[in-house]
PDB file of C-alpha atoms in Angstrom:
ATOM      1  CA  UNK A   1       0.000   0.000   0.000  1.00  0.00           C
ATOM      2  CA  UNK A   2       1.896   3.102  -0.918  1.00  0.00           C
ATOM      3  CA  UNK A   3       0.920   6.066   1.006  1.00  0.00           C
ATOM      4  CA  UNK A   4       3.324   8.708  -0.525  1.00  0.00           C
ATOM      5  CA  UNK A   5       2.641  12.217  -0.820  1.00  0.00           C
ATOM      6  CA  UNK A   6       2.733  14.241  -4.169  1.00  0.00           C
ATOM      7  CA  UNK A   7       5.260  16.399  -2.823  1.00  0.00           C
ATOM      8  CA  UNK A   8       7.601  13.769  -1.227  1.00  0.00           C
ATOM      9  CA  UNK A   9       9.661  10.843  -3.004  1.00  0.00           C
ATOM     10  CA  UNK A  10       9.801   8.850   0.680  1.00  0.00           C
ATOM     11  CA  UNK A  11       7.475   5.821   0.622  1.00  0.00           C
ATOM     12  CA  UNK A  12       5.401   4.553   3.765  1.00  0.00           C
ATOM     13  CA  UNK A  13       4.152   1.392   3.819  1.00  0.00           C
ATOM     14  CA  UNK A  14       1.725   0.236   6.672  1.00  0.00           C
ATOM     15  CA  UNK A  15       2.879  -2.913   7.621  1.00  0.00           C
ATOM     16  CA  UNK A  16      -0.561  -5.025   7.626  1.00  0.00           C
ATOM     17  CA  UNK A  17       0.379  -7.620  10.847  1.00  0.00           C
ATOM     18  CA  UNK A  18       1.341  -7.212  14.617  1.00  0.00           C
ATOM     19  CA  UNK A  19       4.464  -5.829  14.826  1.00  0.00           C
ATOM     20  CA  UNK A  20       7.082  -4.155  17.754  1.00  0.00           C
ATOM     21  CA  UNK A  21       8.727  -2.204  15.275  1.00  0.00           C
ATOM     22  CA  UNK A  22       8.135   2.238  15.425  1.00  0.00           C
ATOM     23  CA  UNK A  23       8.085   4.708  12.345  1.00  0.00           C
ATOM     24  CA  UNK A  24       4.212   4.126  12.068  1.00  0.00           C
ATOM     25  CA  UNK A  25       1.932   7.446  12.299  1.00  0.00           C
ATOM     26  CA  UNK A  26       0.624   7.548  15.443  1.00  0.00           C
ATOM     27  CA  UNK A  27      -3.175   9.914  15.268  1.00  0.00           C
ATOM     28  CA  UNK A  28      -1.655  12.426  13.393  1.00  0.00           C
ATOM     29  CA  UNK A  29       0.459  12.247  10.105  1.00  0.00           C
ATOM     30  CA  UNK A  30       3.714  14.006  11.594  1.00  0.00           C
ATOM     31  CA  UNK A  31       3.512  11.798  14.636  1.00  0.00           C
ATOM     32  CA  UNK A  32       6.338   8.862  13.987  1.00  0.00           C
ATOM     33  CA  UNK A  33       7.564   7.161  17.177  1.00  0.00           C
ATOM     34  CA  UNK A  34      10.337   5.416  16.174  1.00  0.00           C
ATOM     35  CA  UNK A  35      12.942   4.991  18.889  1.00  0.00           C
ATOM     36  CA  UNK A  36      12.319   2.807  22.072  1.00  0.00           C
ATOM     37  CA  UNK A  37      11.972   5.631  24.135  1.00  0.00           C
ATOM     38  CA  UNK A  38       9.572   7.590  22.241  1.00  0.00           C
ATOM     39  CA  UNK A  39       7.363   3.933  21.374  1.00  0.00           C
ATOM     40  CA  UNK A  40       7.303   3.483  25.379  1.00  0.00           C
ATOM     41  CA  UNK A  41       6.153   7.215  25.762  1.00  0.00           C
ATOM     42  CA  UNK A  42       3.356   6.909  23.312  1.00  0.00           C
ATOM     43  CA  UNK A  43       2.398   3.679  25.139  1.00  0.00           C
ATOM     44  CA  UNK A  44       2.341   5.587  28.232  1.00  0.00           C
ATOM     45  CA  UNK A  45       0.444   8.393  26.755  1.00  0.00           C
ATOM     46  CA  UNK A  46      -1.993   5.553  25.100  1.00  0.00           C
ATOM     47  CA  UNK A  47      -2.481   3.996  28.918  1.00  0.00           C
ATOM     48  CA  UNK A  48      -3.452   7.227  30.142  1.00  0.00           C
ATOM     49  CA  UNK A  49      -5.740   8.416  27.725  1.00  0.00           C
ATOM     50  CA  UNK A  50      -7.798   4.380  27.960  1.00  0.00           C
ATOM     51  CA  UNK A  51      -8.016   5.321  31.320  1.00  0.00           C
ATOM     52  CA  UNK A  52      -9.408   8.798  30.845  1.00  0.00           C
ATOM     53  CA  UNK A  53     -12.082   7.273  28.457  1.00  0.00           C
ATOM     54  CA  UNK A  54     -12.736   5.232  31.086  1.00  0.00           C
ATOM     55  CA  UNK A  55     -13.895   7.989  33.663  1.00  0.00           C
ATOM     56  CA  UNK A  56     -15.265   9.661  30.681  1.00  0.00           C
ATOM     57  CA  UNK A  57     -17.699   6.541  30.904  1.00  0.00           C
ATOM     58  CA  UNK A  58     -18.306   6.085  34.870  1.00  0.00           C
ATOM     59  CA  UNK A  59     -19.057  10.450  34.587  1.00  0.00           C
ATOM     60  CA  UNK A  60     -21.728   9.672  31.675  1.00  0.00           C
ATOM     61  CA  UNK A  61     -22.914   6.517  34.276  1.00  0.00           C
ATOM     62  CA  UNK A  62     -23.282   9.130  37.469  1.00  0.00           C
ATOM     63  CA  UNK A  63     -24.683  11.714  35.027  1.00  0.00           C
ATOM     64  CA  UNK A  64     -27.333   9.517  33.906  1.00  0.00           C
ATOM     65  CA  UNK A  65     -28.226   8.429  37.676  1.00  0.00           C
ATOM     66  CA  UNK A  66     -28.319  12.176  38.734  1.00  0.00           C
ATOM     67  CA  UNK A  67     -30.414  13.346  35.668  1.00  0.00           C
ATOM     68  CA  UNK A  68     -32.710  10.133  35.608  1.00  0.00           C
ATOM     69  CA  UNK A  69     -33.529  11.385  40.334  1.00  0.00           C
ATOM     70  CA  UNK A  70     -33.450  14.934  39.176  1.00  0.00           C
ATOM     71  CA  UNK A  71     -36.399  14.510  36.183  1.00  0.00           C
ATOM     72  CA  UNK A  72     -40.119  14.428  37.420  1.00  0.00           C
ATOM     73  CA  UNK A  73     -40.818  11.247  36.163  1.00  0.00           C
ATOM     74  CA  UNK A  74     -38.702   9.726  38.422  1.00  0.00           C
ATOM     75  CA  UNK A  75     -40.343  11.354  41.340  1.00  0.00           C
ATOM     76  CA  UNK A  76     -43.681   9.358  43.004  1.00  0.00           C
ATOM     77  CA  UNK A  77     -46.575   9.842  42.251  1.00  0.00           C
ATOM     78  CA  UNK A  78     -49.082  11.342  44.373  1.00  0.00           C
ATOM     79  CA  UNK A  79     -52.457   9.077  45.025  1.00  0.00           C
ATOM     80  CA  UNK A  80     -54.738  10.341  47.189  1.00  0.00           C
ATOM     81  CA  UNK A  81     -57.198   7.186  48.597  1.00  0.00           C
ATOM     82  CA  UNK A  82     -54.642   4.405  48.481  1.00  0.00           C
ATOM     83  CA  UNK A  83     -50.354   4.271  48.779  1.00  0.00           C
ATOM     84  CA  UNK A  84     -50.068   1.243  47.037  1.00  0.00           C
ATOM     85  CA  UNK A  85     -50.681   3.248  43.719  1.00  0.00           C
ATOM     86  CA  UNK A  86     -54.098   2.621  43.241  1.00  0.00           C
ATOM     87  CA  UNK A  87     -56.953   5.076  43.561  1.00  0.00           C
ATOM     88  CA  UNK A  88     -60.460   5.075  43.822  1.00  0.00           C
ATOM     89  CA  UNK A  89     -62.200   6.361  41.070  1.00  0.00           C
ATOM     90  CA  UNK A  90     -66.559   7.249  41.100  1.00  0.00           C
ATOM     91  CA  UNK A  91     -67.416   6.716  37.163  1.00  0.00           C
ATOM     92  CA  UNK A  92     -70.924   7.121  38.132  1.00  0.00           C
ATOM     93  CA  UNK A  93     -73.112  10.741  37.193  1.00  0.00           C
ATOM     94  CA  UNK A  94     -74.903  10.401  40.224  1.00  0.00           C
ATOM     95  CA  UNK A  95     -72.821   9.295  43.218  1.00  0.00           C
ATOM     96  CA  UNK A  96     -73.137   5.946  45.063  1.00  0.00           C
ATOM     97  CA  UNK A  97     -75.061   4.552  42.262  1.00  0.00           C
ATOM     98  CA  UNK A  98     -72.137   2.410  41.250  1.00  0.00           C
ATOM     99  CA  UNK A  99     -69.562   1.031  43.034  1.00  0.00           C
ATOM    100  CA  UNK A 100     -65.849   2.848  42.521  1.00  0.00           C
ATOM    101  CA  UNK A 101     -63.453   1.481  40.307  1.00  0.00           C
ATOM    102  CA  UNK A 102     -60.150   0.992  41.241  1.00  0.00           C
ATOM    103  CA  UNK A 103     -57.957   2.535  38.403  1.00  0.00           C
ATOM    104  CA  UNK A 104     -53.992   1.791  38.762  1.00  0.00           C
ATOM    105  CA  UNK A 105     -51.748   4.528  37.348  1.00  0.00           C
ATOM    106  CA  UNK A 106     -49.063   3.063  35.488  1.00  0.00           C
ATOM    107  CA  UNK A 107     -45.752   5.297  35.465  1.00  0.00           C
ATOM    108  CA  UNK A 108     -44.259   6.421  32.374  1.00  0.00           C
ATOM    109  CA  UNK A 109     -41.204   4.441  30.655  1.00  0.00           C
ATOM    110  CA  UNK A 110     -39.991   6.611  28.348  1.00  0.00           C
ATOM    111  CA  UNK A 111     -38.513   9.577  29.865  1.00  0.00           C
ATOM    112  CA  UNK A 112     -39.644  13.105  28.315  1.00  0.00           C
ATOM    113  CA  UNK A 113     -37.226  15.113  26.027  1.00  0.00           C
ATOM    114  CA  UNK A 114     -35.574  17.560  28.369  1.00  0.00           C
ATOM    115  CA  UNK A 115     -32.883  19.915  26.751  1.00  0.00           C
ATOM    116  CA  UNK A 116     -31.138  20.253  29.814  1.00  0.00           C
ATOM    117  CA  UNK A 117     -30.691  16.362  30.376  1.00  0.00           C
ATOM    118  CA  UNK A 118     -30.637  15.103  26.761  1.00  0.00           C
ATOM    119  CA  UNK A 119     -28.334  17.844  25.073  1.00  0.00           C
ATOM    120  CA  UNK A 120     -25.228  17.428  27.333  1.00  0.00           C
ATOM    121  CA  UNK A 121     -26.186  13.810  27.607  1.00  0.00           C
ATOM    122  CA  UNK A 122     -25.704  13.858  23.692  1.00  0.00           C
ATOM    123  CA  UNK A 123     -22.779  15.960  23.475  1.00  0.00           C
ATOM    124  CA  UNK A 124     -21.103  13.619  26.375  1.00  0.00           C
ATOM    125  CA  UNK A 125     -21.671  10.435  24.271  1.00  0.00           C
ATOM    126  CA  UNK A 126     -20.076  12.009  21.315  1.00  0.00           C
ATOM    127  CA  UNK A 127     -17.408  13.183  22.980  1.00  0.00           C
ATOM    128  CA  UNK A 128     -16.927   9.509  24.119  1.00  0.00           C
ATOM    129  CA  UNK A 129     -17.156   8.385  20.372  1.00  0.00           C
ATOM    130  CA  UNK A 130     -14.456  10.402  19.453  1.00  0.00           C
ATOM    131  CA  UNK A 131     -12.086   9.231  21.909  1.00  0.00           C
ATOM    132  CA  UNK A 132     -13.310   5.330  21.015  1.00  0.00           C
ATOM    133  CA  UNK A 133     -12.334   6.426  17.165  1.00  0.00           C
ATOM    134  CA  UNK A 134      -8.652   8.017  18.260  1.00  0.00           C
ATOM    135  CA  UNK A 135      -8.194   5.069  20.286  1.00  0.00           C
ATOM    136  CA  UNK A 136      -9.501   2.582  17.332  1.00  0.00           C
ATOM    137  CA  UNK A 137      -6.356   4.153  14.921  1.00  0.00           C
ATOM    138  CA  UNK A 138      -3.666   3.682  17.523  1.00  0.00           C
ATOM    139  CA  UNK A 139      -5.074   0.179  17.058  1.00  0.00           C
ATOM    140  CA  UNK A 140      -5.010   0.092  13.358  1.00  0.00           C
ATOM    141  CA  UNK A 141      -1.545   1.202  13.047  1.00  0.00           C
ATOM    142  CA  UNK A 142      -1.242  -2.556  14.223  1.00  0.00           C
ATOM    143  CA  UNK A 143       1.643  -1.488  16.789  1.00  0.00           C
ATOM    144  CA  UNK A 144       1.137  -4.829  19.176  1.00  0.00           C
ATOM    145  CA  UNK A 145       2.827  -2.362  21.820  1.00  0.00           C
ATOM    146  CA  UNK A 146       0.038   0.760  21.293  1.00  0.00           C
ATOM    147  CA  UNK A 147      -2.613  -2.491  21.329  1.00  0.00           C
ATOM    148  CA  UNK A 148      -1.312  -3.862  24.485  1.00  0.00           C
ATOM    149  CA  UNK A 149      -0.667  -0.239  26.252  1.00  0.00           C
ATOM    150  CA  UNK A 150      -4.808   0.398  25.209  1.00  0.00           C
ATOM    151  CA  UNK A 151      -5.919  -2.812  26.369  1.00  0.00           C
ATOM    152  CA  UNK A 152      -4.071  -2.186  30.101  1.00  0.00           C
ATOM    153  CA  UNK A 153      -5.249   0.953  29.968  1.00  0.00           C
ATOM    154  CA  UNK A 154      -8.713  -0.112  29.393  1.00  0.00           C
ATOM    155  CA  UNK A 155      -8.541  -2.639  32.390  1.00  0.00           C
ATOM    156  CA  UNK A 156      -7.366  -0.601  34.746  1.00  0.00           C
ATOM    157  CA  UNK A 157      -9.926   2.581  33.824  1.00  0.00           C
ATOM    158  CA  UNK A 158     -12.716  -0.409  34.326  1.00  0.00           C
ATOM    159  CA  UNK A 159     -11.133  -1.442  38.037  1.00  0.00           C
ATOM    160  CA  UNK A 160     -11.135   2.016  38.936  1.00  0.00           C
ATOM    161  CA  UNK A 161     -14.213   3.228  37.516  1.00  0.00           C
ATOM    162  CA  UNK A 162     -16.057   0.934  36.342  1.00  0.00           C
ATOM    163  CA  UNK A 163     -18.484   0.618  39.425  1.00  0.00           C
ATOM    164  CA  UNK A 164     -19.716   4.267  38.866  1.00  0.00           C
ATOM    165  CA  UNK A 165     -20.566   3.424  34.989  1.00  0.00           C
ATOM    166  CA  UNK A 166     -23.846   1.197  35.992  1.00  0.00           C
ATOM    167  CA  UNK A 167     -25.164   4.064  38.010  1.00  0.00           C
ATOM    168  CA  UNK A 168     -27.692   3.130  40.675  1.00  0.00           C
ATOM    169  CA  UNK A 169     -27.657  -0.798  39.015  1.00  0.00           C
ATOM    170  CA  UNK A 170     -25.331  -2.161  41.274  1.00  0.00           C
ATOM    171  CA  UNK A 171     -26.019  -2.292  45.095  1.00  0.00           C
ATOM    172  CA  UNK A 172     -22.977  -2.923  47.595  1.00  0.00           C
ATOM    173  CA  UNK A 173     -24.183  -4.014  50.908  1.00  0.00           C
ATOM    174  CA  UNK A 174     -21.901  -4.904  53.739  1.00  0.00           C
TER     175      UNK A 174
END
């Protein structure tokens, strides 16, 4: 695959299997690490940023908890005759004609468009995208060092915050 430039008589090739070896464009085009010291510094910089993706993940996890408490569907409803949920209902025109019928409000499962929850909620998952897609062409440069430095990364991100991503799903009790 010859990725030359008009402007340039050097010749890249992407090398197509895992490999150790550096002089493959890392994210951006003048971005070569080619020595061992500057391969183990992108690796670093590769661990951190999994693990900022990561948090990026457990804050879009709290987020959702805190916006999901903070809407009014969330919130009980208020039934006046009974506490279970169901309330007493007269269907009759003329009262005590009929017996009341017990009608059982159902709460809503779809929460309602709110900009204030749904735009940054939106903006927050795209901003997660994007780091997914930087992270998926450190993995395409098929560097097995970059792979290996993402996939630590990733684990640790997950033992730190991974617990915070399911929100109010997981329960610890002692």
């Amino acid at each position: 695959m010859d990725m030359s430039t008009s402007n340039s008589s050097t010749m890249v090739m992407m090398v197509p299997w895992l490999h150790f070896t550096g002089g493959d464009s890392l994210i951006f085009k003048s971005w070569h690490p080619s020595s061992h010291g500057a391969i183990a510094g992108a690796c670093i910089g590769l661990v951190i940023f999994a693990i900022f993706e990561r948090w990026v993940n457990a804050m879009r996890g709290v987020l959702s908890v805190y916006w999901r408490t903070s809407s009014s569907i969330s919130k009980p409803l208020k039934v006046s005759a009974v506490s279970d949920g169901v309330e007493e209902v007269n269907i009759s025109p003329v009262p005590s004609q009929r017996p009341a019928l017990r009608v059982r409000r159902v709460p809503r499962t779809i929460p309602p468009f709110l900009p204030s929850h749904d735009i940054p909620r939106g903006a927050l998952f795209a901003f997660q995208a994007l780091l997914y897609y930087v992270l998926m062409l450190a993995v395409m440069t098929f560097q097995a060092a970059y792979i290996i430095s993402i996939i630590v990364g990733l684990m640790i991100g997950e033992v730190l915050f991974g617990r915070y991503a399911g929100g109010a799903k997981t329960h610890f009790s002692h």
